PDB file of C-alpha atoms in Angstrom:
ATOM      1  CA  GLN A  12      14.438  -0.433   9.311  1.00 63.00           C
ATOM      2  CA  GLN A  13      12.278   1.577   6.969  1.00 71.00           C
ATOM      3  CA  GLN A  14      13.620   1.243   3.449  1.00 88.00           C
ATOM      4  CA  VAL A  15      11.596   4.186   2.169  1.00 95.00           C
ATOM      5  CA  LYS A  16      11.642   7.411   4.163  1.00 96.00           C
ATOM      6  CA  GLN A  17       8.906   9.958   3.503  1.00 97.00           C
ATOM      7  CA  SER A  18       8.626  13.587   4.538  1.00 96.00           C
ATOM      8  CA  PRO A  19       6.927  15.644   5.764  1.00 97.00           C
ATOM      9  CA  GLN A  20       4.541  13.767   8.057  1.00 96.00           C
ATOM     10  CA  SER A  21       1.923  16.436   7.526  1.00 97.00           C
ATOM     11  CA  LEU A  22       1.517  19.334   5.151  1.00 97.00           C
ATOM     12  CA  ILE A  23      -0.882  22.260   5.005  1.00 98.00           C
ATOM     13  CA  VAL A  24      -1.222  24.138   1.729  1.00 98.00           C
ATOM     14  CA  GLN A  25      -3.503  26.896   0.569  1.00 98.00           C
ATOM     15  CA  LYS A  26      -5.878  26.247  -2.318  1.00 97.00           C
ATOM     16  CA  GLY A  27      -4.061  26.864  -5.583  1.00 97.00           C
ATOM     17  CA  GLY A  28      -0.646  26.260  -4.081  1.00 97.00           C
ATOM     18  CA  ILE A  29       1.899  23.548  -4.809  1.00 98.00           C
ATOM     19  CA  SER A  30       2.142  20.534  -2.519  1.00 98.00           C
ATOM     20  CA  ILE A  31       5.490  18.738  -2.443  1.00 98.00           C
ATOM     21  CA  ILE A  32       6.116  15.402  -0.742  1.00 98.00           C
ATOM     22  CA  ASN A  33       9.541  13.795  -0.719  1.00 98.00           C
ATOM     23  CA  CYS A  34      10.758  10.219  -0.456  1.00 98.00           C
ATOM     24  CA  ALA A  35      14.197   8.669  -0.225  1.00 97.00           C
ATOM     25  CA  TYR A  36      15.084   5.024  -0.623  1.00 96.00           C
ATOM     26  CA  GLU A  37      18.028   2.815   0.248  1.00 92.00           C
ATOM     27  CA  ASN A  38      17.843  -0.200  -2.011  1.00 90.00           C
ATOM     28  CA  THR A  39      19.291   0.510  -5.461  1.00 91.00           C
ATOM     29  CA  ALA A  40      17.525  -2.592  -6.779  1.00 89.00           C
ATOM     30  CA  PHE A  41      14.158  -0.829  -6.544  1.00 90.00           C
ATOM     31  CA  ASP A  42      12.817  -0.203 -10.029  1.00 89.00           C
ATOM     32  CA  TYR A  43       9.203   0.837  -9.594  1.00 90.00           C
ATOM     33  CA  PHE A  44       8.067   3.867  -7.598  1.00 93.00           C
ATOM     34  CA  PRO A  45       4.321   4.402  -7.171  1.00 93.00           C
ATOM     35  CA  TRP A  46       2.437   7.011  -5.203  1.00 96.00           C
ATOM     36  CA  TYR A  47      -0.840   6.141  -3.502  1.00 96.00           C
ATOM     37  CA  GLN A  48      -3.612   8.426  -2.297  1.00 97.00           C
ATOM     38  CA  GLN A  49      -5.806   7.392   0.610  1.00 97.00           C
ATOM     39  CA  PHE A  50      -8.986   9.009   1.884  1.00 96.00           C
ATOM     40  CA  PRO A  51     -10.252   8.282   5.416  1.00 93.00           C
ATOM     41  CA  GLY A  52     -11.950   4.903   5.659  1.00 91.00           C
ATOM     42  CA  LYS A  53     -10.783   3.819   2.212  1.00 93.00           C
ATOM     43  CA  GLY A  54      -7.985   1.708   0.826  1.00 94.00           C
ATOM     44  CA  PRO A  55      -5.006   3.343  -0.878  1.00 95.00           C
ATOM     45  CA  ALA A  56      -5.504   4.065  -4.577  1.00 94.00           C
ATOM     46  CA  LEU A  57      -2.724   4.290  -7.143  1.00 92.00           C
ATOM     47  CA  LEU A  58      -2.176   7.894  -8.169  1.00 95.00           C
ATOM     48  CA  ILE A  59       0.875   7.864 -10.401  1.00 94.00           C
ATOM     49  CA  ALA A  60       4.006   5.749 -10.791  1.00 92.00           C
ATOM     50  CA  ILE A  61       7.442   6.022 -12.362  1.00 92.00           C
ATOM     51  CA  ARG A  62      10.300   3.758 -13.366  1.00 89.00           C
ATOM     52  CA  PRO A  63      13.937   4.917 -13.026  1.00 88.00           C
ATOM     53  CA  ASP A  64      14.549   5.216 -16.759  1.00 89.00           C
ATOM     54  CA  VAL A  65      12.811   8.625 -16.754  1.00 91.00           C
ATOM     55  CA  SER A  66      13.379  11.633 -14.503  1.00 93.00           C
ATOM     56  CA  GLU A  67       9.858  12.993 -14.544  1.00 95.00           C
ATOM     57  CA  LYS A  68       6.313  11.856 -15.174  1.00 95.00           C
ATOM     58  CA  LYS A  69       3.276  14.086 -15.297  1.00 96.00           C
ATOM     59  CA  GLU A  70      -0.387  13.196 -15.161  1.00 95.00           C
ATOM     60  CA  GLY A  71      -2.686  16.189 -14.976  1.00 96.00           C
ATOM     61  CA  ARG A  72      -1.838  18.179 -11.846  1.00 97.00           C
ATOM     62  CA  PHE A  73       0.357  15.408 -10.446  1.00 97.00           C
ATOM     63  CA  THR A  74       4.065  15.094 -11.258  1.00 97.00           C
ATOM     64  CA  ILE A  75       6.699  12.666 -10.024  1.00 96.00           C
ATOM     65  CA  SER A  76      10.302  13.878 -10.095  1.00 96.00           C
ATOM     66  CA  PHE A  77      12.931  11.165  -9.849  1.00 95.00           C
ATOM     67  CA  ASN A  78      16.617  11.561  -8.990  1.00 94.00           C
ATOM     68  CA  LYS A  79      18.332   8.215  -9.373  1.00 93.00           C
ATOM     69  CA  SER A  80      21.779   9.342  -8.218  1.00 93.00           C
ATOM     70  CA  ALA A  81      20.359  10.835  -5.016  1.00 95.00           C
ATOM     71  CA  LYS A  82      17.929   7.924  -4.531  1.00 95.00           C
ATOM     72  CA  GLN A  83      15.096  10.350  -4.082  1.00 96.00           C
ATOM     73  CA  PHE A  84      11.730  10.952  -5.663  1.00 97.00           C
ATOM     74  CA  SER A  85       8.996  13.438  -5.012  1.00 98.00           C
ATOM     75  CA  LEU A  86       5.344  14.117  -5.727  1.00 98.00           C
ATOM     76  CA  HIS A  87       4.281  17.585  -6.800  1.00 98.00           C
ATOM     77  CA  ILE A  88       0.618  18.533  -6.776  1.00 98.00           C
ATOM     78  CA  MET A  89       0.025  21.707  -8.751  1.00 98.00           C
ATOM     79  CA  ASP A  90      -2.949  23.978  -8.129  1.00 98.00           C
ATOM     80  CA  SER A  91      -3.809  22.015  -4.980  1.00 98.00           C
ATOM     81  CA  GLN A  92      -7.525  21.707  -4.234  1.00 97.00           C
ATOM     82  CA  PRO A  93      -9.436  20.933  -1.019  1.00 97.00           C
ATOM     83  CA  GLY A  94     -10.450  17.633  -2.654  1.00 97.00           C
ATOM     84  CA  ASP A  95      -6.762  16.655  -2.692  1.00 98.00           C
ATOM     85  CA  SER A  96      -6.793  16.548   1.115  1.00 98.00           C
ATOM     86  CA  ALA A  97      -5.802  12.956   1.873  1.00 97.00           C
ATOM     87  CA  THR A  98      -2.882  10.859   3.038  1.00 97.00           C
ATOM     88  CA  TYR A  99      -0.237  10.170   0.411  1.00 98.00           C
ATOM     89  CA  PHE A 100       2.130   7.216   0.457  1.00 97.00           C
ATOM     90  CA  CYS A 101       5.206   6.703  -1.648  1.00 96.00           C
ATOM     91  CA  ALA A 102       6.400   3.176  -2.277  1.00 94.00           C
ATOM     92  CA  ALA A 103       9.179   1.284  -3.977  1.00 93.00           C
ATOM     93  CA  SER A 104       9.537  -2.240  -5.238  1.00 88.00           C
ATOM     94  CA  ARG A 105      11.743  -4.332  -7.427  1.00 82.00           C
ATOM     95  CA  GLY A 106      11.219  -6.998  -9.988  1.00 67.00           C
ATOM     96  CA  ASN A 107       7.917  -8.731  -9.589  1.00 65.00           C
ATOM     97  CA  ASN A 108       6.495  -6.307  -7.026  1.00 64.00           C
ATOM     98  CA  ASN A 109       6.071  -8.896  -4.293  1.00 73.00           C
ATOM     99  CA  ASP A 110       8.085  -6.907  -1.781  1.00 80.00           C
ATOM    100  CA  MET A 111       6.728  -3.391  -2.043  1.00 87.00           C
ATOM    101  CA  ARG A 112       7.975  -1.047   0.682  1.00 91.00           C
ATOM    102  CA  PHE A 113       5.917   1.961   1.679  1.00 93.00           C
ATOM    103  CA  GLY A 114       6.806   5.271   3.226  1.00 95.00           C
ATOM    104  CA  ALA A 115       5.096   6.252   6.480  1.00 95.00           C
ATOM    105  CA  GLY A 116       2.665   8.604   4.739  1.00 96.00           C
ATOM    106  CA  THR A 117       2.001  12.349   4.518  1.00 97.00           C
ATOM    107  CA  ARG A 118      -1.279  13.849   5.598  1.00 97.00           C
ATOM    108  CA  LEU A 119      -2.066  16.696   3.216  1.00 98.00           C
ATOM    109  CA  THR A 120      -4.597  19.366   4.089  1.00 98.00           C
ATOM    110  CA  VAL A 121      -5.523  21.910   1.448  1.00 98.00           C
ATOM    111  CA  LYS A 122      -7.213  24.940   2.969  1.00 97.00           C
ATOM    112  CA  PRO A 123      -9.872  26.740   0.908  1.00 93.00           C
TER     113      PRO A 123
ATOM    114  CA  ASP B   1     -11.928  -1.217  -5.730  1.00 56.00           C
ATOM    115  CA  ALA B   2     -10.991  -3.571  -8.597  1.00 66.00           C
ATOM    116  CA  GLY B   3     -13.622  -6.066  -7.462  1.00 87.00           C
ATOM    117  CA  ILE B   4     -12.092  -6.630  -4.028  1.00 94.00           C
ATOM    118  CA  THR B   5     -14.169  -7.142  -0.905  1.00 96.00           C
ATOM    119  CA  GLN B   6     -12.972  -7.744   2.631  1.00 97.00           C
ATOM    120  CA  SER B   7     -14.876  -9.239   5.514  1.00 96.00           C
ATOM    121  CA  PRO B   8     -15.504  -8.421   8.209  1.00 97.00           C
ATOM    122  CA  ARG B   9     -14.983  -4.667   7.869  1.00 96.00           C
ATOM    123  CA  HIS B  10     -14.683  -4.226  11.634  1.00 97.00           C
ATOM    124  CA  LYS B  11     -13.892  -6.709  14.356  1.00 97.00           C
ATOM    125  CA  VAL B  12     -13.198  -6.501  18.070  1.00 97.00           C
ATOM    126  CA  THR B  13     -11.730  -9.577  19.693  1.00 96.00           C
ATOM    127  CA  GLU B  14      -9.899 -10.597  22.825  1.00 96.00           C
ATOM    128  CA  THR B  15      -6.270 -11.517  23.289  1.00 97.00           C
ATOM    129  CA  GLY B  16      -5.613 -15.182  22.630  1.00 96.00           C
ATOM    130  CA  THR B  17      -8.561 -15.815  20.334  1.00 96.00           C
ATOM    131  CA  PRO B  18      -8.147 -16.923  16.712  1.00 96.00           C
ATOM    132  CA  VAL B  19      -9.250 -14.505  14.018  1.00 97.00           C
ATOM    133  CA  THR B  20      -9.701 -15.016  10.280  1.00 98.00           C
ATOM    134  CA  LEU B  21     -10.023 -12.199   7.799  1.00 98.00           C
ATOM    135  CA  ARG B  22     -11.273 -12.846   4.289  1.00 98.00           C
ATOM    136  CA  CYS B  23     -10.376 -11.208   1.011  1.00 98.00           C
ATOM    137  CA  HIS B  24     -12.494 -11.963  -2.040  1.00 97.00           C
ATOM    138  CA  GLN B  25     -11.805 -10.881  -5.616  1.00 95.00           C
ATOM    139  CA  THR B  26     -14.008 -11.266  -8.652  1.00 92.00           C
ATOM    140  CA  GLU B  27     -11.518 -10.730 -11.480  1.00 87.00           C
ATOM    141  CA  ASN B  28      -9.272 -13.796 -11.389  1.00 88.00           C
ATOM    142  CA  HIS B  29      -6.038 -12.011 -10.496  1.00 89.00           C
ATOM    143  CA  ARG B  30      -3.119 -14.301  -9.808  1.00 88.00           C
ATOM    144  CA  TYR B  31      -1.406 -12.258  -7.106  1.00 90.00           C
ATOM    145  CA  MET B  32      -3.032 -11.348  -3.796  1.00 93.00           C
ATOM    146  CA  TYR B  33      -1.494  -9.615  -0.791  1.00 94.00           C
ATOM    147  CA  TRP B  34      -2.209  -8.899   2.851  1.00 97.00           C
ATOM    148  CA  TYR B  35      -0.871  -5.692   4.398  1.00 97.00           C
ATOM    149  CA  ARG B  36      -1.267  -4.059   7.770  1.00 97.00           C
ATOM    150  CA  GLN B  37      -1.389  -0.297   8.180  1.00 97.00           C
ATOM    151  CA  ASP B  38      -0.201   1.388  11.363  1.00 94.00           C
ATOM    152  CA  PRO B  39       0.509   5.055  12.104  1.00 88.00           C
ATOM    153  CA  GLY B  40       4.126   5.919  11.410  1.00 85.00           C
ATOM    154  CA  HIS B  41       4.738   2.712   9.465  1.00 88.00           C
ATOM    155  CA  GLY B  42       2.727   3.095   6.296  1.00 91.00           C
ATOM    156  CA  LEU B  43       1.724  -0.280   4.922  1.00 94.00           C
ATOM    157  CA  ARG B  44       3.726  -3.410   5.602  1.00 95.00           C
ATOM    158  CA  LEU B  45       3.393  -6.675   3.730  1.00 94.00           C
ATOM    159  CA  ILE B  46       2.349  -9.669   5.837  1.00 96.00           C
ATOM    160  CA  HIS B  47       1.981 -12.463   3.270  1.00 95.00           C
ATOM    161  CA  TYR B  48       1.258 -12.775  -0.397  1.00 93.00           C
ATOM    162  CA  SER B  49       0.029 -15.439  -2.787  1.00 92.00           C
ATOM    163  CA  TYR B  50       1.006 -16.098  -6.373  1.00 88.00           C
ATOM    164  CA  GLY B  51      -1.583 -18.787  -7.040  1.00 89.00           C
ATOM    165  CA  VAL B  52      -3.821 -21.398  -5.454  1.00 92.00           C
ATOM    166  CA  LYS B  53      -1.939 -22.987  -2.551  1.00 92.00           C
ATOM    167  CA  ASP B  54       1.144 -20.861  -3.376  1.00 92.00           C
ATOM    168  CA  THR B  55       2.000 -18.366  -0.659  1.00 94.00           C
ATOM    169  CA  ASP B  56       5.064 -16.660   0.746  1.00 92.00           C
ATOM    170  CA  LYS B  57       6.041 -14.491   3.696  1.00 93.00           C
ATOM    171  CA  GLY B  58       6.323 -10.744   3.692  1.00 92.00           C
ATOM    172  CA  GLU B  59       8.071  -8.247   5.905  1.00 90.00           C
ATOM    173  CA  VAL B  60       5.954  -8.817   9.060  1.00 94.00           C
ATOM    174  CA  SER B  61       4.680 -12.397   8.854  1.00 95.00           C
ATOM    175  CA  ASP B  62       5.246 -13.533  12.468  1.00 96.00           C
ATOM    176  CA  GLY B  63       1.962 -14.444  14.167  1.00 96.00           C
ATOM    177  CA  TYR B  64       0.055 -14.689  10.884  1.00 97.00           C
ATOM    178  CA  SER B  65      -0.796 -17.483   8.492  1.00 97.00           C
ATOM    179  CA  VAL B  66      -2.585 -17.453   5.166  1.00 97.00           C
ATOM    180  CA  SER B  67      -4.398 -19.838   2.892  1.00 97.00           C
ATOM    181  CA  ARG B  68      -5.583 -19.727  -0.677  1.00 97.00           C
ATOM    182  CA  SER B  69      -7.677 -22.718  -1.713  1.00 95.00           C
ATOM    183  CA  LYS B  70      -9.496 -20.873  -4.504  1.00 95.00           C
ATOM    184  CA  THR B  71      -8.281 -18.164  -6.889  1.00 94.00           C
ATOM    185  CA  GLU B  72     -10.841 -15.707  -5.598  1.00 95.00           C
ATOM    186  CA  ASP B  73     -10.289 -16.068  -1.836  1.00 97.00           C
ATOM    187  CA  PHE B  74      -7.245 -15.244   0.294  1.00 97.00           C
ATOM    188  CA  LEU B  75      -7.601 -15.781   4.038  1.00 98.00           C
ATOM    189  CA  LEU B  76      -5.470 -14.229   6.765  1.00 98.00           C
ATOM    190  CA  THR B  77      -5.469 -15.980  10.143  1.00 98.00           C
ATOM    191  CA  LEU B  78      -4.205 -14.727  13.465  1.00 97.00           C
ATOM    192  CA  GLU B  79      -3.799 -17.995  15.377  1.00 93.00           C
ATOM    193  CA  SER B  80      -3.790 -16.295  18.778  1.00 96.00           C
ATOM    194  CA  ALA B  81      -4.462 -12.584  18.538  1.00 96.00           C
ATOM    195  CA  THR B  82      -2.324 -10.140  20.523  1.00 97.00           C
ATOM    196  CA  SER B  83      -2.802  -6.447  21.212  1.00 97.00           C
ATOM    197  CA  SER B  84       0.126  -5.662  18.902  1.00 96.00           C
ATOM    198  CA  GLN B  85      -1.977  -6.999  16.037  1.00 97.00           C
ATOM    199  CA  THR B  86      -4.527  -4.234  16.467  1.00 97.00           C
ATOM    200  CA  SER B  87      -4.365  -2.585  13.083  1.00 97.00           C
ATOM    201  CA  VAL B  88      -6.128  -1.926   9.809  1.00 97.00           C
ATOM    202  CA  TYR B  89      -5.635  -4.809   7.404  1.00 98.00           C
ATOM    203  CA  PHE B  90      -5.728  -4.332   3.656  1.00 97.00           C
ATOM    204  CA  CYS B  91      -5.941  -6.903   0.947  1.00 96.00           C
ATOM    205  CA  ALA B  92      -4.534  -6.089  -2.480  1.00 94.00           C
ATOM    206  CA  ILE B  93      -4.449  -7.704  -5.876  1.00 92.00           C
ATOM    207  CA  SER B  94      -1.900  -7.268  -8.581  1.00 86.00           C
ATOM    208  CA  GLU B  95      -2.755  -6.454 -12.150  1.00 71.00           C
ATOM    209  CA  MET B  96      -0.323  -5.969 -14.947  1.00 62.00           C
ATOM    210  CA  GLY B  97      -0.413  -2.326 -15.995  1.00 52.00           C
ATOM    211  CA  SER B  98       0.978  -0.541 -19.011  1.00 49.00           C
ATOM    212  CA  GLY B  99       4.642  -1.109 -19.751  1.00 49.00           C
ATOM    213  CA  GLY B 100       4.581  -4.451 -17.972  1.00 52.00           C
ATOM    214  CA  THR B 101       4.385  -2.939 -14.517  1.00 58.00           C
ATOM    215  CA  ASP B 102       2.391  -4.713 -11.856  1.00 69.00           C
ATOM    216  CA  THR B 103      -0.073  -2.329 -10.272  1.00 80.00           C
ATOM    217  CA  GLN B 104      -1.475  -3.158  -6.869  1.00 87.00           C
ATOM    218  CA  TYR B 105      -5.110  -2.349  -6.131  1.00 90.00           C
ATOM    219  CA  PHE B 106      -6.339  -2.305  -2.562  1.00 93.00           C
ATOM    220  CA  GLY B 107      -9.547  -3.389  -0.906  1.00 95.00           C
ATOM    221  CA  PRO B 108     -11.506  -1.261   1.581  1.00 95.00           C
ATOM    222  CA  GLY B 109      -9.744  -2.626   4.680  1.00 97.00           C
ATOM    223  CA  THR B 110     -10.663  -4.385   7.925  1.00 97.00           C
ATOM    224  CA  ARG B 111     -10.236  -2.590  11.220  1.00 97.00           C
ATOM    225  CA  LEU B 112      -9.234  -5.130  13.875  1.00 98.00           C
ATOM    226  CA  THR B 113      -9.060  -4.313  17.566  1.00 97.00           C
ATOM    227  CA  VAL B 114      -7.562  -6.835  19.973  1.00 97.00           C
ATOM    228  CA  LEU B 115      -8.426  -6.099  23.603  1.00 96.00           C
TER     229      LEU B 115
END
């Protein structure tokens, strides 16, 4: 069973809008929550990550919000740009990171 | 790509044939991983290595074996390929990031088709 559930599967946003992707996890032992961005034909690339001791982390236009009690975390992309069009994966792992579990991915399209 | 190369980048093979995929890194990272990526499943860990000759199973290891005889090379072998192993395979390495968090960096992938 998928330990990290991601939604939506696909998302279309207008340029300048806010893109929001949500993830929920089951295993309370998870303590590291990264988001990866993947362009067609490329490997996933780390975008931003958070640990459960903080509720929010911001890097430029990208923000992770983390709700430990609800076992949910989300990625917000502010002022979305056509260049942000990609597939985004959330993930979760615990301890030494040798059992990272990924969500199924969200294909984001930002329309000009 | 954190100095990670994968070969071949594309391969078409027939059911029942053995296949070996290679991951090569240039930066002496201790941890290396093999994932497969399939629509609707994200990435799933097949095997990982924590040093030369030290490997362990991941979430979807059945039908796969790995070997690591040198720090820089991590091989994934499909002993007898099946159509269900048609997928895109990614190698990753782990590098300690800020705050003591291991960050995984991925290679460019190998697209494998089993007919």
